[in-house]
Amino acid sequence: MKKNPLKNLNTMLKLNPYAKTARRMALLAEEQRVKAKKEKLDKKRKQISKEEATTIKGSGKAWYQTMISDSDYTEFENFTKWLGVSQ
């Protein structure tokens, strides 16, 4: 019975000698990707200081206030009728 070169490494090497190098390079590239991803996630998961937390919270609150002021529909005639607000 003929062996499947996709499953049997020795048969693949007889057909394609570069397969060994290609497989090794793929494994090394995968290790590097896993390591880079782990470092990136560890960096994101690190604890932030109180000062950084307050600046983040302050910028979020400022953005929320601008969002509220931008969506003030009471200034427009059509929306005041729809909202039932009398002037």
Short mmCIF file of C-alpha atoms in Angstrom, two decimals:
data_model
loop_
_atom_site.label_atom_id
_atom_site.label_comp_id
_atom_site.label_asym_id
_atom_site.label_seq_id
_atom_site.Cartn_x
_atom_site.Cartn_y
_atom_site.Cartn_z
CA MET A 1 0.00 0.00 0.00
CA LYS A 2 1.28 3.46 -0.89
CA LYS A 3 1.99 5.77 2.04
CA ASN A 4 0.41 9.20 2.18
CA PRO A 5 3.13 11.89 1.96
CA LEU A 6 0.94 14.36 3.84
CA LYS A 7 0.88 12.08 6.87
CA ASN A 8 4.24 10.31 6.55
CA LEU A 9 7.26 12.61 6.88
CA ASN A 10 9.78 10.18 5.31
CA THR A 11 7.63 9.79 2.21
CA MET A 12 7.24 13.56 1.98
CA LEU A 13 11.01 14.03 2.25
CA LYS A 14 11.54 11.64 -0.67
CA LEU A 15 9.19 13.74 -2.78
CA ASN A 16 10.24 17.15 -1.46
CA PRO A 17 13.52 17.50 0.46
CA TYR A 18 12.67 21.10 1.35
CA ALA A 19 9.63 19.93 3.36
CA LYS A 20 11.78 19.36 6.44
CA THR A 21 13.07 22.94 6.38
CA ALA A 22 9.61 24.33 5.62
CA ARG A 23 8.08 22.43 8.54
CA ARG A 24 10.86 23.60 10.89
CA MET A 25 10.39 27.21 9.79
CA ALA A 26 6.63 26.93 10.30
CA LEU A 27 7.12 25.59 13.83
CA LEU A 28 9.58 28.37 14.69
CA ALA A 29 7.25 31.02 13.27
CA GLU A 30 4.38 29.61 15.34
CA GLU A 31 6.52 29.76 18.49
CA GLN A 32 7.37 33.38 17.77
CA ARG A 33 3.70 34.25 17.19
CA VAL A 34 2.67 32.59 20.46
CA LYS A 35 5.45 34.38 22.36
CA ALA A 36 4.57 37.77 20.83
CA LYS A 37 0.88 37.29 21.60
CA LYS A 38 1.65 36.31 25.20
CA GLU A 39 3.84 39.39 25.67
CA LYS A 40 1.19 41.63 24.15
CA LEU A 41 -1.54 40.22 26.40
CA ASP A 42 0.68 40.47 29.48
CA LYS A 43 1.33 44.11 28.64
CA LYS A 44 -2.41 44.79 28.32
CA ARG A 45 -3.19 42.93 31.54
CA LYS A 46 -0.70 44.82 33.70
CA GLN A 47 -2.05 46.88 36.56
CA ILE A 48 -2.34 50.61 35.94
CA SER A 49 -1.49 53.28 38.48
CA LYS A 50 -4.03 55.50 40.22
CA GLU A 51 -2.97 58.51 38.12
CA GLU A 52 -3.50 56.61 34.87
CA ALA A 53 -6.88 55.38 36.11
CA THR A 54 -8.03 58.90 36.95
CA THR A 55 -6.93 60.26 33.57
CA ILE A 56 -8.74 57.45 31.76
CA LYS A 57 -11.86 57.97 33.85
CA GLY A 58 -11.74 61.75 33.34
CA SER A 59 -11.39 61.44 29.59
CA GLY A 60 -14.30 58.99 29.51
CA LYS A 61 -16.49 61.37 31.49
CA ALA A 62 -15.52 64.27 29.22
CA TRP A 63 -16.39 62.22 26.14
CA TYR A 64 -19.74 61.28 27.68
CA GLN A 65 -20.55 64.93 28.38
CA THR A 66 -19.77 65.90 24.78
CA MET A 67 -21.96 63.02 23.59
CA ILE A 68 -24.85 64.27 25.73
CA SER A 69 -24.44 67.87 24.57
CA ASP A 70 -24.24 66.78 20.91
CA SER A 71 -27.49 64.84 21.24
CA ASP A 72 -29.57 67.63 22.76
CA TYR A 73 -32.63 67.43 20.52
CA THR A 74 -34.68 70.04 22.37
CA GLU A 75 -33.13 72.78 20.22
CA PHE A 76 -34.81 71.45 17.07
CA GLU A 77 -38.46 72.17 16.38
CA ASN A 78 -39.37 68.74 15.02
CA PHE A 79 -37.86 66.94 17.97
CA THR A 80 -39.47 69.21 20.56
CA LYS A 81 -42.88 68.33 19.12
CA TRP A 82 -41.98 64.65 19.13
CA LEU A 83 -40.60 64.77 22.67
CA GLY A 84 -43.62 66.71 23.89
CA VAL A 85 -41.53 69.55 25.28
CA SER A 86 -43.30 72.89 25.27
CA GLN A 87 -41.37 76.11 24.90
#
